[in-house]
Amino acid sequence: MVKRLLILLLILGVTPLSAQKAKKEEENKMQWFKDAKLGIFIHWGLYAVNGIDESWSFFNGYISHPDYLKQTNGFTASNYDAERWVKLIKNSGAKYSVITSKHHDGFALWDSKYGSFNAVKSAAAKKDVLTPFVGQLRKNGLKVGIYYSLPDWSYDDYTHFKRDSLRYKIAEEPKRWQKFLEYYQGQLKELSDNYNPDLYWFDGDWEHNSEEWQAPKVRKMLLDRNPNTILNSRLREEGDYATPEQGMPITRPESKYWELCITMNNSWGFQKNDHDYKTTDQIIGIFSDVIGNGGNMLLDIGPKADGTIPEEQVEILEGLGRWTNKHKEAIYGTIAGIPKEHYYGATTLSKDRKILYLFVKGNPGGEVVLRGLKNNINRIWVVGNGTKLSHQVVGKVYWSHYPGIKYIKVPEYVLDENMTVIAVLLDGEVDLYREDGAVIESN
Ligand code: GLC
């Protein structure tokens, strides 16, 4: 009887309540991330010296490991100015930044107690280049994200070295693997002690399974230290959000929290020979698609070995900054917009779902079209400009629920040079006609 009662209680209230609580906690923790929309990714490491693929260049055999290591002599950071970096990042409209504290090559940007392969002890820079950056992010109110590669291909007790050479198998040398686990988890503790990151951006988890990495233990360790810290998905199944890479999802990702990481040209780190930059226009277009689908964009820059940020990248960040600043009300704190059948472009919604933001690429030739919107429109204006716009409802018949088509008139002089945004204030929460348009309807 008692047992039955307990089961009943469990079914009725206790489980859902605790589940609800967990959900609420998760939502609270993820809120800043959900609202942030834009982050700047930084790939900075030895690879910037020759301008070659980060870590992969030696792993795949395009350069020998000793030659790859010689780049330590050129990693000077002589013009590095963390304050300038953060100013640029902040002005782009980003609310957080994620920096490679250590890539797969194992070179650490901070003065790690674990090993000596770092910017202080092994490179011309002879200084910790991570701490000043984190300090500036905090000073400027930006969230701190630390990228950390689980694989460490230069470390003698790590399993993988190059694509065609494995050092050992865990099953054969478990003690050696144990040594690596202590090393990498020690570094993570160090990062937690030094920087208390708001977000950990793991990478490279594909080389081992969850058990081998001790992923649940690592998650617990990091959350015990800071229950509010966010982990990306690349710690096997232990992460908080999905990380599609390079490709803008065509359909809306299922995961509630996600972040598209993307390069400005075709490289994560600085590569002198890669001039294939996306235009500011294209980046703003991709960004609109991302936020219209409820995600974040983590846009990458690759500083040079002396710490200067390439001119093309500065220009993109500045262009993006002009646009995000003008259109902030349609970006930050908004939620994913309406299905594409209703508006052929990206849209976002205010959190109360009463303002619909329409993103207009190029010159729409006088008007944009909203289909199947049941709401009446109270007011329409051009974001960051204020001009009131008029609209016309076409095809509404009195005997049907079908709401007709709304044409919003957009004069050429209100158009933005990259992407215009129109705010549509509705008479209530957005309400969409999703039926098939049958002509005969009851009442
Ligand atoms: C991949 C690559 C790595 C890069 C990362 C960024 O996982 O291995 O080089 O840093 O993507 O998302």
mmCIF file of N, CA, C and O in Angstrom, residues 38 40 91-93 264 280 283-284 287 297 299 315-325 418:
data_model
loop_
_atom_site.group_PDB
_atom_site.id
_atom_site.type_symbol
_atom_site.label_atom_id
_atom_site.label_comp_id
_atom_site.label_asym_id
_atom_site.label_seq_id
_atom_site.Cartn_x
_atom_site.Cartn_y
_atom_site.Cartn_z
ATOM 1 N N LEU A 38 25.813 36.337 -30.423
ATOM 2 C CA LEU A 38 27.081 36.419 -31.147
ATOM 3 C C LEU A 38 28.274 36.251 -30.212
ATOM 4 O O LEU A 38 28.362 36.900 -29.169
ATOM 5 N N ILE A 40 32.754 35.589 -30.408
ATOM 6 C CA ILE A 40 33.928 35.569 -31.292
ATOM 7 C C ILE A 40 34.867 34.455 -30.838
ATOM 8 O O ILE A 40 35.255 34.380 -29.675
ATOM 9 N N ASN A 91 32.927 45.733 -29.757
ATOM 10 C CA ASN A 91 32.295 46.600 -30.747
ATOM 11 C C ASN A 91 31.632 45.828 -31.884
ATOM 12 O O ASN A 91 30.796 46.367 -32.595
ATOM 13 N N SER A 92 32.019 44.579 -32.071
ATOM 14 C CA SER A 92 31.368 43.776 -33.131
ATOM 15 C C SER A 92 29.957 43.404 -32.715
ATOM 16 O O SER A 92 29.151 42.981 -33.535
ATOM 17 N N GLY A 93 29.677 43.547 -31.421
ATOM 18 C CA GLY A 93 28.355 43.170 -30.921
ATOM 19 C C GLY A 93 28.366 41.815 -30.237
ATOM 20 O O GLY A 93 27.323 41.331 -29.803
ATOM 21 N N MET A 264 35.906 33.087 -41.036
ATOM 22 C CA MET A 264 35.672 34.228 -41.937
ATOM 23 C C MET A 264 36.165 33.917 -43.345
ATOM 24 O O MET A 264 35.599 34.343 -44.327
ATOM 25 N N THR A 280 31.142 40.936 -45.575
ATOM 26 C CA THR A 280 30.387 41.326 -44.369
ATOM 27 C C THR A 280 28.905 41.047 -44.600
ATOM 28 O O THR A 280 28.198 40.578 -43.714
ATOM 29 N N ILE A 283 28.248 37.400 -44.112
ATOM 30 C CA ILE A 283 28.308 37.028 -42.689
ATOM 31 C C ILE A 283 27.052 37.501 -41.959
ATOM 32 O O ILE A 283 26.472 36.775 -41.154
ATOM 33 N N ILE A 284 26.590 38.684 -42.295
ATOM 34 C CA ILE A 284 25.353 39.181 -41.676
ATOM 35 C C ILE A 284 24.168 38.316 -42.113
ATOM 36 O O ILE A 284 23.268 38.010 -41.329
ATOM 37 N N PHE A 287 24.397 35.121 -40.144
ATOM 38 C CA PHE A 287 24.047 35.434 -38.750
ATOM 39 C C PHE A 287 22.516 35.559 -38.588
ATOM 40 O O PHE A 287 21.932 35.026 -37.645
ATOM 41 N N MET A 297 25.900 32.472 -33.242
ATOM 42 C CA MET A 297 27.002 32.327 -34.193
ATOM 43 C C MET A 297 28.307 32.614 -33.447
ATOM 44 O O MET A 297 28.432 33.627 -32.763
ATOM 45 N N LEU A 299 31.835 33.349 -34.439
ATOM 46 C CA LEU A 299 32.588 33.736 -35.632
ATOM 47 C C LEU A 299 34.073 33.791 -35.306
ATOM 48 O O LEU A 299 34.487 34.462 -34.360
ATOM 49 N N GLU A 315 38.071 44.501 -40.471
ATOM 50 C CA GLU A 315 37.004 45.138 -41.261
ATOM 51 C C GLU A 315 35.675 44.408 -41.099
ATOM 52 O O GLU A 315 34.623 45.038 -40.977
ATOM 53 N N ILE A 316 35.727 43.097 -41.119
ATOM 54 C CA ILE A 316 34.482 42.323 -40.962
ATOM 55 C C ILE A 316 33.873 42.579 -39.578
ATOM 56 O O ILE A 316 32.677 42.834 -39.448
ATOM 57 N N LEU A 317 34.730 42.562 -38.549
ATOM 58 C CA LEU A 317 34.216 42.792 -37.188
ATOM 59 C C LEU A 317 33.593 44.187 -37.077
ATOM 60 O O LEU A 317 32.552 44.366 -36.453
ATOM 61 N N GLU A 318 34.236 45.158 -37.711
ATOM 62 C CA GLU A 318 33.696 46.524 -37.639
ATOM 63 C C GLU A 318 32.376 46.653 -38.402
ATOM 64 O O GLU A 318 31.438 47.302 -37.952
ATOM 65 N N GLY A 319 32.332 46.012 -39.557
ATOM 66 C CA GLY A 319 31.100 46.047 -40.365
ATOM 67 C C GLY A 319 29.948 45.390 -39.614
ATOM 68 O O GLY A 319 28.820 45.903 -39.575
ATOM 69 N N LEU A 320 30.268 44.275 -39.002
ATOM 70 C CA LEU A 320 29.273 43.549 -38.225
ATOM 71 C C LEU A 320 28.812 44.405 -37.048
ATOM 72 O O LEU A 320 27.625 44.454 -36.716
ATOM 73 N N GLY A 321 29.759 45.106 -36.449
ATOM 74 C CA GLY A 321 29.455 45.958 -35.301
ATOM 75 C C GLY A 321 28.500 47.086 -35.661
ATOM 76 O O GLY A 321 27.576 47.392 -34.898
ATOM 77 N N ARG A 322 28.726 47.705 -36.808
ATOM 78 C CA ARG A 322 27.812 48.772 -37.240
ATOM 79 C C ARG A 322 26.395 48.221 -37.324
ATOM 80 O O ARG A 322 25.436 48.800 -36.826
ATOM 81 N N TRP A 323 26.293 47.044 -37.942
ATOM 82 C CA TRP A 323 24.968 46.458 -38.189
ATOM 83 C C TRP A 323 24.299 45.959 -36.897
ATOM 84 O O TRP A 323 23.115 46.206 -36.676
ATOM 85 N N THR A 324 25.061 45.263 -36.043
ATOM 86 C CA THR A 324 24.447 44.731 -34.806
ATOM 87 C C THR A 324 24.026 45.872 -33.881
ATOM 88 O O THR A 324 23.003 45.794 -33.213
ATOM 89 N N ASN A 325 24.817 46.936 -33.869
ATOM 90 C CA ASN A 325 24.485 48.056 -33.002
ATOM 91 C C ASN A 325 23.196 48.733 -33.460
ATOM 92 O O ASN A 325 22.325 49.042 -32.652
ATOM 93 N N ASN A 418 23.524 46.706 -45.538
ATOM 94 C CA ASN A 418 23.742 45.252 -45.486
ATOM 95 C C ASN A 418 22.438 44.463 -45.430
ATOM 96 O O ASN A 418 22.206 43.578 -46.238
#
